[in-house]
Coordinates of C-alpha atoms in Angstrom, one line a residue:
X10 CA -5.6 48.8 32.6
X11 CA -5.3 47.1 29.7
X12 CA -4.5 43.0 29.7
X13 CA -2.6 41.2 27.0
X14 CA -1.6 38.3 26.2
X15 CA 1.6 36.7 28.5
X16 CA 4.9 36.0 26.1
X17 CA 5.9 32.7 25.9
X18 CA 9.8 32.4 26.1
X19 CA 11.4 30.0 23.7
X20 CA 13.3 28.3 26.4
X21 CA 9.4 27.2 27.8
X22 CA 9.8 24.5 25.2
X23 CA 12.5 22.5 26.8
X24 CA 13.7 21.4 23.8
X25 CA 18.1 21.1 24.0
X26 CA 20.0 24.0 22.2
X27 CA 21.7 22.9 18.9
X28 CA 24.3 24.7 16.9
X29 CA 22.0 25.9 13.8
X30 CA 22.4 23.2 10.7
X31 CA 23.7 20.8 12.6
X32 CA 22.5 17.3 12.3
X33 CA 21.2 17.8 15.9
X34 CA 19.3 20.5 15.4
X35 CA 17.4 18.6 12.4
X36 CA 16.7 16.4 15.0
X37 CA 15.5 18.6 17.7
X38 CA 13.0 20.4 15.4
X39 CA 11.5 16.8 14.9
X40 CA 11.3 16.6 18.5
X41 CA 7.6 18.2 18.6
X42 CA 6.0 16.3 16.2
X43 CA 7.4 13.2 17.4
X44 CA 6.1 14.1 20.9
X45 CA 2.5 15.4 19.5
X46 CA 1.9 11.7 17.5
X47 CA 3.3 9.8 20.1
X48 CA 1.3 11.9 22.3
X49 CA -1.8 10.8 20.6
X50 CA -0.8 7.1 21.0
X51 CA -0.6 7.5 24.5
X52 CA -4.1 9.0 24.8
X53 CA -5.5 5.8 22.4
X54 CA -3.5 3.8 25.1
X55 CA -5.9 5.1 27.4
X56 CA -9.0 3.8 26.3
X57 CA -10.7 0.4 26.6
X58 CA -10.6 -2.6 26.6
X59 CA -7.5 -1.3 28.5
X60 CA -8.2 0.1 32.1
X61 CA -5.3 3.0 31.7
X62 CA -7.9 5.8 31.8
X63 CA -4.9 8.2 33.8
X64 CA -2.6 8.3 30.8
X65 CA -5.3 10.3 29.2
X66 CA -3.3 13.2 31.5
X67 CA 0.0 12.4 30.5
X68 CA -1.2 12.3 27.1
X69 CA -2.3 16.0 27.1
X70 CA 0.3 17.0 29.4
X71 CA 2.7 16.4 26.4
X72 CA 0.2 18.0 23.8
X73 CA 0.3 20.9 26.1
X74 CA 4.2 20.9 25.7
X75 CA 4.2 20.5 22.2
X76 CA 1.9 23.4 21.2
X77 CA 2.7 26.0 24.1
X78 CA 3.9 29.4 22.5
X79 CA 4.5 28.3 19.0
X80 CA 2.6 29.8 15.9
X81 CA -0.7 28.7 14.6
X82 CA 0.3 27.3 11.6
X83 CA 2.8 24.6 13.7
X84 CA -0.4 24.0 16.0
X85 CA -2.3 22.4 12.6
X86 CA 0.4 20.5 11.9
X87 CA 1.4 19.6 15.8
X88 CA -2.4 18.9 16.4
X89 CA -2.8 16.8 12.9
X90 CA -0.3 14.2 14.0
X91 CA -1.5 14.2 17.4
X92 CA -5.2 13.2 16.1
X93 CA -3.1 10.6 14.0
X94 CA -1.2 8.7 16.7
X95 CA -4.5 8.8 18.4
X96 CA -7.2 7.9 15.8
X97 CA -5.4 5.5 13.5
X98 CA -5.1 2.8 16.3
X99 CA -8.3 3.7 17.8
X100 CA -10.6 3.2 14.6
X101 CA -8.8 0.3 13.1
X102 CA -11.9 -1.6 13.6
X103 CA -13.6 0.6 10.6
X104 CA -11.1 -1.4 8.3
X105 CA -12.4 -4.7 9.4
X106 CA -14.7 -5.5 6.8
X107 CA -14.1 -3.4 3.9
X108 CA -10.1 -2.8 4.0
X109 CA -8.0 -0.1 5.2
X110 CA -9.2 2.3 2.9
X111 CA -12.4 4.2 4.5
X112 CA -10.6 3.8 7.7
X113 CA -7.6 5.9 6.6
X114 CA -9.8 8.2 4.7
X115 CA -12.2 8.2 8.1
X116 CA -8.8 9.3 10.3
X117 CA -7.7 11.4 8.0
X118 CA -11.1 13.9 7.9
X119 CA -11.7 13.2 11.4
X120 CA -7.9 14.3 12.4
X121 CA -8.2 17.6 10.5
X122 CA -10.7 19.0 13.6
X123 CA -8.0 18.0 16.0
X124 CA -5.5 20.0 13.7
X125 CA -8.0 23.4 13.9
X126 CA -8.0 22.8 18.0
X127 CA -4.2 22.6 17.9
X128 CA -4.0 25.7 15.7
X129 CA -6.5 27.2 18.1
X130 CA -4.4 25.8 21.3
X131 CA -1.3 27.5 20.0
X132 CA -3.7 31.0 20.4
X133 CA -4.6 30.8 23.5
X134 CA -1.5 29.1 25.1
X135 CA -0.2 33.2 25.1
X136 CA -3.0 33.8 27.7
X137 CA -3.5 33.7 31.4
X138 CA -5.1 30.8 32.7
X139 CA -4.1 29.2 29.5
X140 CA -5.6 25.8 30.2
X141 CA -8.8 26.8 30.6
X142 CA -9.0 28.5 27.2
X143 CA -7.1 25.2 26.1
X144 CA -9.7 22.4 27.6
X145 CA -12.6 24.5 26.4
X146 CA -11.4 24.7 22.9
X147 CA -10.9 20.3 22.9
X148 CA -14.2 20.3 24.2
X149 CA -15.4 22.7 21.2
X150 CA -13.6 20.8 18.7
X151 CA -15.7 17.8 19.7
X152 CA -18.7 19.6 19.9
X153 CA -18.3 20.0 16.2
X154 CA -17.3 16.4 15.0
X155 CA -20.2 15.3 16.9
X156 CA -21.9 17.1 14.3
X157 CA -20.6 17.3 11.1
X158 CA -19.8 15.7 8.1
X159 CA -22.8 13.4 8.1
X160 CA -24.3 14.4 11.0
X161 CA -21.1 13.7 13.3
X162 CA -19.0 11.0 14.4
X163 CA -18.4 11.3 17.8
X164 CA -16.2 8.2 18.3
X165 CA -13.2 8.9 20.9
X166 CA -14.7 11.4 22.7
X167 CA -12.2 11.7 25.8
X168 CA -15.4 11.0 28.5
X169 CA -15.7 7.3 26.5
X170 CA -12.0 6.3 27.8
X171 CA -12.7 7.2 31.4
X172 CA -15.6 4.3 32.5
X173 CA -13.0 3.3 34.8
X174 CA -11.8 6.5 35.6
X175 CA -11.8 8.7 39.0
X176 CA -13.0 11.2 36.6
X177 CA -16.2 9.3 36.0
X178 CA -19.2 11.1 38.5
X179 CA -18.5 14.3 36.6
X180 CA -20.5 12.4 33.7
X181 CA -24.0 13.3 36.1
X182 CA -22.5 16.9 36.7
X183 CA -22.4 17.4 32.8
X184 CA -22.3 14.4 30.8
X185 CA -19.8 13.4 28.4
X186 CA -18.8 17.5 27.4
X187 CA -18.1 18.6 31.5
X188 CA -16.2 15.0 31.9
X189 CA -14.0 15.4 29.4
X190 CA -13.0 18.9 30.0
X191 CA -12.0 18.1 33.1
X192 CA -9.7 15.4 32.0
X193 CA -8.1 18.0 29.4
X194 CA -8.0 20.4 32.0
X195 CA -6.6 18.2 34.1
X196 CA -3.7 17.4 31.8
X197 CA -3.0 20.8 30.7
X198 CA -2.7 21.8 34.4
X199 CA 0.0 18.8 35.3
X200 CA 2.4 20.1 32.4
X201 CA 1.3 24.2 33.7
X202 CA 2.5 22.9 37.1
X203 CA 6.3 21.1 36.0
X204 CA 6.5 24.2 33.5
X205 CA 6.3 26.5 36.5
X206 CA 8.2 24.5 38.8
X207 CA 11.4 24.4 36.3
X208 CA 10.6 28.1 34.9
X209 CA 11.5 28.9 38.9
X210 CA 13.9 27.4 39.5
X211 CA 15.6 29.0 36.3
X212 CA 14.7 33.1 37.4
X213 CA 14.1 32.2 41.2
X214 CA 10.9 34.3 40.6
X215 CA 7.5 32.4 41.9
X216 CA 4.8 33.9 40.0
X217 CA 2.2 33.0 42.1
X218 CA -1.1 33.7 39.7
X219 CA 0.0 31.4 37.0
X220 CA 0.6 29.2 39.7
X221 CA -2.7 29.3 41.3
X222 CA -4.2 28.6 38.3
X223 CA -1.9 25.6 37.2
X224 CA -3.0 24.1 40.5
X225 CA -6.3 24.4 40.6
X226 CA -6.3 23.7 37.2
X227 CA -5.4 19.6 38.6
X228 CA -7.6 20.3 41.7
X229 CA -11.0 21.7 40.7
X230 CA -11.5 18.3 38.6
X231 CA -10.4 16.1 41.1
X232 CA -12.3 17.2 43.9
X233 CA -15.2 18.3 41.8
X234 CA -15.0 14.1 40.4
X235 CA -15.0 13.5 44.4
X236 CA -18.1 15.7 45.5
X237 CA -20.0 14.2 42.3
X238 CA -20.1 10.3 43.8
X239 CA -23.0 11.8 45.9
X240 CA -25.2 11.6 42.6
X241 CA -24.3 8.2 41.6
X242 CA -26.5 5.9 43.0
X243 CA -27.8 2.2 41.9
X244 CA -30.8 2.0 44.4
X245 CA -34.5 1.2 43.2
X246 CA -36.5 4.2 43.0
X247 CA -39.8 2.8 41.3
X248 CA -38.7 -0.9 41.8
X249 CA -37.3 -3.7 40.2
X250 CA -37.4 -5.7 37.0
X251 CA -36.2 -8.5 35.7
X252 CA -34.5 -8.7 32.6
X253 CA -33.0 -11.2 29.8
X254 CA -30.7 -10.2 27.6
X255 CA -30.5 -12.7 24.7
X256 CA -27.2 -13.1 22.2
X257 CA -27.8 -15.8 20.0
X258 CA -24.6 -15.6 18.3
X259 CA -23.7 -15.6 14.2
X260 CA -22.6 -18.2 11.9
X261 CA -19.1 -17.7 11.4
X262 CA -19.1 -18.7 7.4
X263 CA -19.9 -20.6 4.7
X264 CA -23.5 -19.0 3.9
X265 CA -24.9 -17.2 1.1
X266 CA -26.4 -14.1 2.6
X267 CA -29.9 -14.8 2.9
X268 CA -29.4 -18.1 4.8
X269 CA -26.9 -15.8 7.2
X270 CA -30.0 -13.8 7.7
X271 CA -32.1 -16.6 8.4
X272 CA -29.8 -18.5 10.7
X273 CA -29.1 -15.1 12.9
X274 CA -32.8 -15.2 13.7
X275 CA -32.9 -18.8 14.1
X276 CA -29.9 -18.4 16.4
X277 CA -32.1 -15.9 18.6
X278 CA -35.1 -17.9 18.5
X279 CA -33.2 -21.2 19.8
X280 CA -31.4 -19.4 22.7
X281 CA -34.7 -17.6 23.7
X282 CA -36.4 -21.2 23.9
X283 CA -33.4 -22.5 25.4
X284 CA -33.8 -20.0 28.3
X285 CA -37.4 -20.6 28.5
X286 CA -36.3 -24.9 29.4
X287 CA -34.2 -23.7 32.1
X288 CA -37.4 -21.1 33.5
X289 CA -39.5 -23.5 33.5
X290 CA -37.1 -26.1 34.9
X291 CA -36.7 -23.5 37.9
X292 CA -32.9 -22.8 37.3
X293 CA -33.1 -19.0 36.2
X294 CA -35.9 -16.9 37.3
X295 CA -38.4 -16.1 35.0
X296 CA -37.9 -12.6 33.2
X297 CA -40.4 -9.5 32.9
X298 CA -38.5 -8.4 29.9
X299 CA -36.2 -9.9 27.0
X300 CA -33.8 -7.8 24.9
X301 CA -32.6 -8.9 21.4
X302 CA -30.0 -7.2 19.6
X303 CA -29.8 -4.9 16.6
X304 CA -30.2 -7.3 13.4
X305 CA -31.4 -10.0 15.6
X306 CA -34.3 -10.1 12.6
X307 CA -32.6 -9.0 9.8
X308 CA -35.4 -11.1 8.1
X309 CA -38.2 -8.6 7.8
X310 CA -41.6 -10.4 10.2
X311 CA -44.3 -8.0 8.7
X312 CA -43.3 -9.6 5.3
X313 CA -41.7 -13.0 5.9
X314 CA -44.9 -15.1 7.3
X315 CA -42.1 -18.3 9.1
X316 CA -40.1 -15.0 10.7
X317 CA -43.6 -13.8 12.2
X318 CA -43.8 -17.2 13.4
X319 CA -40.7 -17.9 14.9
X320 CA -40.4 -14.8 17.1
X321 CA -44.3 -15.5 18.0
X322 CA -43.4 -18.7 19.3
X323 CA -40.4 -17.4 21.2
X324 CA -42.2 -15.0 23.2
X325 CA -44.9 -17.3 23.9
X326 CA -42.1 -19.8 25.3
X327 CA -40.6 -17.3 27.8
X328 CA -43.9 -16.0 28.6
X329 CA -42.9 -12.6 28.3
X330 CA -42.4 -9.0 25.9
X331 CA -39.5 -8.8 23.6
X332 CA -37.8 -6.0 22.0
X333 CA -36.7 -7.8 18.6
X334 CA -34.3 -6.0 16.8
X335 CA -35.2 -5.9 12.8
X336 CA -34.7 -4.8 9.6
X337 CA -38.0 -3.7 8.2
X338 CA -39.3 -2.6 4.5
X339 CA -42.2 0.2 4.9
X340 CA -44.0 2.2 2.0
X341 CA -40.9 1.6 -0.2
X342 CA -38.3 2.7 2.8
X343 CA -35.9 0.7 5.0
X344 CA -36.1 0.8 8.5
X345 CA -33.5 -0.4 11.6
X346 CA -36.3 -1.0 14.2
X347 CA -37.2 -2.3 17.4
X348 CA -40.0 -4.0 17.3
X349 CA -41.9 -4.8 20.9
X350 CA -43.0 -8.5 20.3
X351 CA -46.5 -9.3 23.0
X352 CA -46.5 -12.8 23.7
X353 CA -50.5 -12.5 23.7
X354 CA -50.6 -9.7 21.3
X355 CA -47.6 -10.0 18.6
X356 CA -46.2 -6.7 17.5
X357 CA -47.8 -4.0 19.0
X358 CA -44.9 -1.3 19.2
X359 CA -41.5 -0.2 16.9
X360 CA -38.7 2.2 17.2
X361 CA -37.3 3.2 14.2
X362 CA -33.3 4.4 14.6
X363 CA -32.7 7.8 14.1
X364 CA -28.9 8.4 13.8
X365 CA -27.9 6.1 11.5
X366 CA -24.5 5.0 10.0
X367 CA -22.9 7.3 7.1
X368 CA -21.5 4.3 4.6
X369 CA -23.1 1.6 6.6
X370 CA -26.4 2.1 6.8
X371 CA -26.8 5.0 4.2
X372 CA -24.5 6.1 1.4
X373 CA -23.9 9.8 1.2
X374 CA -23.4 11.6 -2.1
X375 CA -24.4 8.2 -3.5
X376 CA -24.4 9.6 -7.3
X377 CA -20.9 10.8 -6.6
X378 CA -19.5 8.1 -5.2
X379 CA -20.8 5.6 -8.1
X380 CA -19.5 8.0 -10.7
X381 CA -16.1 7.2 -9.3
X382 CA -16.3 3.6 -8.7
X383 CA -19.8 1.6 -8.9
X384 CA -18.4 -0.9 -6.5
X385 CA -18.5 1.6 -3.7
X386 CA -22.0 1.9 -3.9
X387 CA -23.2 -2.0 -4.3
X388 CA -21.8 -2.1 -0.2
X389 CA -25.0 -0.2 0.7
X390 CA -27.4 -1.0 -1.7
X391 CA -30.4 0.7 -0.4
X392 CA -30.4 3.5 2.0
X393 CA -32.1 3.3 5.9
X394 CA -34.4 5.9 6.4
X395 CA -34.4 7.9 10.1
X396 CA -36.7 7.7 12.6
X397 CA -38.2 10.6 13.8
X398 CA -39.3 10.2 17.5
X399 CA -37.8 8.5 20.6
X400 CA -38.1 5.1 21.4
X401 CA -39.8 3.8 25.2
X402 CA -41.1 0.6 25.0
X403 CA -43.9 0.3 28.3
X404 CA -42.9 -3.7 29.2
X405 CA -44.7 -5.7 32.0
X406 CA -45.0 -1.9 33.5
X407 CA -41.3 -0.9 32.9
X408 CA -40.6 1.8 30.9
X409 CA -37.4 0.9 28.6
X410 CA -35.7 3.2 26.4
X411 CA -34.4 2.1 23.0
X412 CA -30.4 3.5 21.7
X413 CA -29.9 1.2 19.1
X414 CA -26.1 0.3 18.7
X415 CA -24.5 3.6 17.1
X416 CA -26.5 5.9 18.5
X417 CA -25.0 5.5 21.7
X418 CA -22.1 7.8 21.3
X419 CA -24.1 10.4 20.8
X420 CA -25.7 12.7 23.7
X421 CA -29.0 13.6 22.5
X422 CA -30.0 10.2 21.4
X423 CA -29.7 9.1 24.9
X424 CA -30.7 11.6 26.8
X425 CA -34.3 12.1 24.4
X426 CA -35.2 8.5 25.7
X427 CA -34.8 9.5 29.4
X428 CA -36.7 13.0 29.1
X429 CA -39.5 10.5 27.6
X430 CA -39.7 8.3 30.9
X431 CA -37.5 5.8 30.3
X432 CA -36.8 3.9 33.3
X433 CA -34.0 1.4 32.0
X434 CA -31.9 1.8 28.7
X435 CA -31.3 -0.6 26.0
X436 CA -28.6 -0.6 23.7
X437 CA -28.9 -3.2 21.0
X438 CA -25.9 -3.4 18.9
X439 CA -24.6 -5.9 16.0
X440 CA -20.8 -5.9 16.5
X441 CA -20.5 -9.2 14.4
X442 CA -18.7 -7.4 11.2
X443 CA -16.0 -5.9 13.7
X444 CA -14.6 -9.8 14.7
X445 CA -13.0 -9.1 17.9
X446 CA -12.0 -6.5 17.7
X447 CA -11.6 -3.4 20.3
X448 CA -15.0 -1.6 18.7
X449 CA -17.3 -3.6 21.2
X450 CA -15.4 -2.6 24.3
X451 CA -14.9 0.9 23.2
X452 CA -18.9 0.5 22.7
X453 CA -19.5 -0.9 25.8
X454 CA -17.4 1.9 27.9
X455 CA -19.5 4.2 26.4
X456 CA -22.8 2.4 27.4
X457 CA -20.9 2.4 31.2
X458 CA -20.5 6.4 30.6
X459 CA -24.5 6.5 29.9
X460 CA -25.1 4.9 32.8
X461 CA -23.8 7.0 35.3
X462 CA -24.7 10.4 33.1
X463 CA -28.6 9.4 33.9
X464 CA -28.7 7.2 36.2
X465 CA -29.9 4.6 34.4
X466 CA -29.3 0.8 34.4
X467 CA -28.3 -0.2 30.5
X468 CA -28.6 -3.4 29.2
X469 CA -26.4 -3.9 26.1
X470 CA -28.0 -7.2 23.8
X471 CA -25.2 -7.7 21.1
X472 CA -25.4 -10.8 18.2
X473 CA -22.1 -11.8 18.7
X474 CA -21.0 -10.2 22.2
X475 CA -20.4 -8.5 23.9
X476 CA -23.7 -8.6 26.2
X477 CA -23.9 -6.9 29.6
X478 CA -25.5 -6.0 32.0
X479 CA -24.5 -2.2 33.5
X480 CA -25.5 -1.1 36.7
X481 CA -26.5 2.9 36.9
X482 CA -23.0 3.1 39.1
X483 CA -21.9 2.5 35.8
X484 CA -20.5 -1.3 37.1
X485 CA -20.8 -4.2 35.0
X486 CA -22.8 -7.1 36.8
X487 CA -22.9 -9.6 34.0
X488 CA -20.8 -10.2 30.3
X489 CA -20.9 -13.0 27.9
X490 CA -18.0 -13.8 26.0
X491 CA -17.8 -12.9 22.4
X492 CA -19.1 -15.0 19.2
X493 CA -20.9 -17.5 21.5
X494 CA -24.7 -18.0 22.7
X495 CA -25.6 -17.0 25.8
X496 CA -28.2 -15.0 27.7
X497 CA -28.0 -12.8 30.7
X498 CA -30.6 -12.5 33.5
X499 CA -31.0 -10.3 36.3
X500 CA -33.4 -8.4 38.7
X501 CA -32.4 -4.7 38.4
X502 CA -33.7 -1.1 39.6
X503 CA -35.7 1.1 37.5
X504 CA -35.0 4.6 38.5
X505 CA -37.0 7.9 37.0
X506 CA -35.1 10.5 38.7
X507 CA -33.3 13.2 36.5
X508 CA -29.6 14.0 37.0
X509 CA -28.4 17.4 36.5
X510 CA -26.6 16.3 32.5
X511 CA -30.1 15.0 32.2
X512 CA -31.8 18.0 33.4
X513 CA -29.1 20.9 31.7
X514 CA -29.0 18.7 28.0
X515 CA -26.5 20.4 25.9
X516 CA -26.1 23.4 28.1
X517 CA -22.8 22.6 29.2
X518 CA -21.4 22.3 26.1
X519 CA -22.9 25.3 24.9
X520 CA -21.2 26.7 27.6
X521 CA -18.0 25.5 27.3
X522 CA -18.0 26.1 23.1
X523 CA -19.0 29.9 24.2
X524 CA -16.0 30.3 26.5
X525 CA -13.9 28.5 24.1
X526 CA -14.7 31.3 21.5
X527 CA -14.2 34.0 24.1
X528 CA -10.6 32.9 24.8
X529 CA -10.0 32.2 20.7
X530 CA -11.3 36.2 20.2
X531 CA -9.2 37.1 23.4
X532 CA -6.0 35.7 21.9
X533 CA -6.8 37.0 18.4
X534 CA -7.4 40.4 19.9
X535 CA -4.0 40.6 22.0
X536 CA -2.4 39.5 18.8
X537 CA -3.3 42.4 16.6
X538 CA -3.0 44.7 19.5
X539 CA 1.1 43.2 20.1
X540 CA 1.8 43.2 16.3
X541 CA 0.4 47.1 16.1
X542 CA 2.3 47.9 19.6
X543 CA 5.2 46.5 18.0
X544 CA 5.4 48.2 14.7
X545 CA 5.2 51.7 16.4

């Protein structure tokens, strides 16, 4: 027995008949797109700093609605506006510092792979078990912007809007790939379900394996989100530590940049010495490890002789190791490093990023780009170089692992510093050319998504805010407020146990992208096999 696709009957789309040509009709066919982008604001409504995490289902039970039996090429449109109402409010932080320009220009590249997964949606909608086929292909789609251009933006991955989510264990299961597939499962299989329910009550016919499927569909995530709480777990497994997480805060304005530079540094230097008055006064205990931020040193130590100094005599105030975050010059090539700062032995350590930022920290097709307009390429002026090897600072006999700032969105820059014993992860970030707005939160949800994913308490030093402190639960113990100094201090476990994302890496993406394919060929297939049937 050969099996084909399922038709899809017009009327599935619920959309109000019109006399043809009429004004209403206009109006109707505008229904879908209006649906797909508003669609896509509802999903950006999901994410932090709001707690909304559920309309993430509504959000793709309406995508689901919109896309359901129509033709490919109204999928790339459909899906295009859909990325749109979902990427234009959620980047609008890119535009912060240098205009609306690369952020339109960013949302309008990055919304083209959410137009190939609506195409693709459109395909396998015609199949049994359709949101399966659907949630793997979302999950494929960003599989691939992880990657490319530039090595990959993974911003607004749909696991980084569900730190507050039920959905939120699955993140051990699988990491961020097996959490947000069940979300977009999830969603498919609510609009499956009110599809069915109003498709019977139309023919009186139940059709009972569609609606197996639609209901396990909602169920399998849920209670696979529920059995998964078994593997989240904050307890001590190699003991305790106690760290401080330092935010000294930037000047606001009214420096040239060099003295910004300088006064960032002196900024950290103060509040470290500051918390080293109230240690030795006996009102905060004294900690086995201090965290800076990225760009806490933006003034280079191994070249600036008072910079050396400074840091030196912070570390020998709080009498203990400190992971400064610095801009460093080497053989002729820029580095964004961590540099582990002995208060006996100076530096004796660096991690040098590895996934740095495309037109922040490096200028692709820089000849290009200056052809066009020189101005472009004065906003980078000299290119960071990459690191090459995962960074696990050993401090007072805890093992911490180094994801500096943007590098935190993406899976294997985490998960390389766990595989190499890190006990603890740091995530030192400079947020301070976004203002206030919703990047750092979005940032910090992700760092909350890490947590849980390896089990790991994460510390998250930032210049201007905000710090925290993030239990391996994936709970916040401690924040500072944004564009003020503080520090943070706490005794927290250090755990070395591997979950299963930690142990299975990108497996479960590879699997999900594989079974996405299979569905895409399936569809394709039972296509050209309907079109051939129907010309006989």
């Amino acid at each position: 027995m050969t099996v084909t696709a399922t038709s899809v009957d017009e009327s599935d789309q619920l959309e109000p008949e019109a006399a043809p040509g009429s004004r209403l009709a206009r109006l109707v066919r505008l229904v879908p797109a209006a649906v797909a982008a508003l669609s896509g604001v509802l999903l950006y409504v999901s994410f932090p700093p709001r707690t909304l995490w559920w309309l993430a289902l509504p959000a793709f039970a309406c995508f689901g609605w919109v896309l359901r039996g129509r033709s490919w090429k109204a999928g790339l449109g459909l899906g295009y506006l859909f990325g749109l109402g979902f990427l234009l409010p959620l980047l609008v932080w890119t535009g912060v510092e240098v205009g609306p320009g690369p952020w339109i220009a960013l949302v309008a590249v990055e919304a083209i792979f959410v137009a190939l997964v609506g195409a693709g949606i459109t395909a396998v909608s015609k199949l049994p078990a359709w949101p399966l086929w659907a949630a793997t292909l979302w999950i494929a789609g960003e599989a691939v912007r992880a990657r490319v251009p530039f090595h990959g933006f993974p911003w607004g991955k749909i696991a980084f809007g569900q730190a507050d989510g039920v959905f939120l264990p699955l993140a051990a299961v699988g990491g961020t790939p097996v959490l947000g597939f069940a979300v977009v499962l999830c969603g498919f299989g609510l609009y499956e379900i009110v599809r069915l329910v109003l498709e019977t009550r139309r023919t009186r016919v139940v059709r009972r394996s569609a609606a197996t499927v639609a209901l396990l569909s909602v169920a399998v995530p849920v209670v696979g989100a529920l059995a998964a709480r078994g593997l989240v777990s904050d307890k001590a497994e190699d003991g305790t530590t106690t760290v401080a997480v330092i935010q000294g805060n930037v000047p606001r304005a009214g420096l040239e940049f060099n003295a910004q530079r300088r006064a960032v540094l002196d900024y950290h230097v103060k509040e470290t010495l500051r918390l080293a008055a109230k240690v030795k006064a006996g009102k905060v205990a004294k900690p086995d490890v201090v965290l800076w931020p990225e760009n806490s040193s933006d003034v280079d130590p191994f070249a600036d002789a008072q910079a050396y100094t400074d840091i030196d005599e912070a570390a020998k105030a709080i009498g203990a190791p400190i992971s400064v975050g610095g801009v460093v010059e080497r053989d002729g090539k820029l580095y964004n490093e961590q540099i582990l700062w002995d208060p006996v032995k100076g530096p004796t350590d660096t991690y040098d990023k590895r996934q740095i930022q495309p037109f922040g920290e490096y200028l692709p097709m820089r000849s290009l780009l200056g052809a066009i307009n020189k101005n472009w390429t004065t906003m980078v002026r000299q290119d960071f170089s990459r690191g090459t090897k995962p960074g696990v600072f050993t401090m007072n006999g805890a093992k911490i692992g180094l994801v500096t700032c943007y590098e935190a969105a993406f899976d294997w820059a985490v998960r390389s510093e766990v595989t190499d014993g890190a006990q603890l992860i740091s995530v030192p970030s400079n947020n301070a050319t976004f203002d206030r707005s919703e990047m750092t939160y979005q940032q910090l949800a992700m760092s909350r998504v890490r947590a849980v994913e390896h089990s790991r308490t994460v510390t998250v030093p930032v210049t201007s805010g905000v710090s925290a402190i993030i239990m391996p639960d994936g709970r916040i113990t401690q924040k500072t407020g944004m564009f003020v100094a503080d520090s943070l201090v706490q005794k927290v476990p250090l755990r070395s146990s591997e979950t299963p994302a930690t142990k299975l890496g990108i497996l479960p993406e590879m699997a999900l992208v594989l079974i996405a394919a299979g569905g895409l060929g399936w569809a394709v297939t039972a296509g050209v096999r309907g079109r051939r049937a129907g010309g006989v």
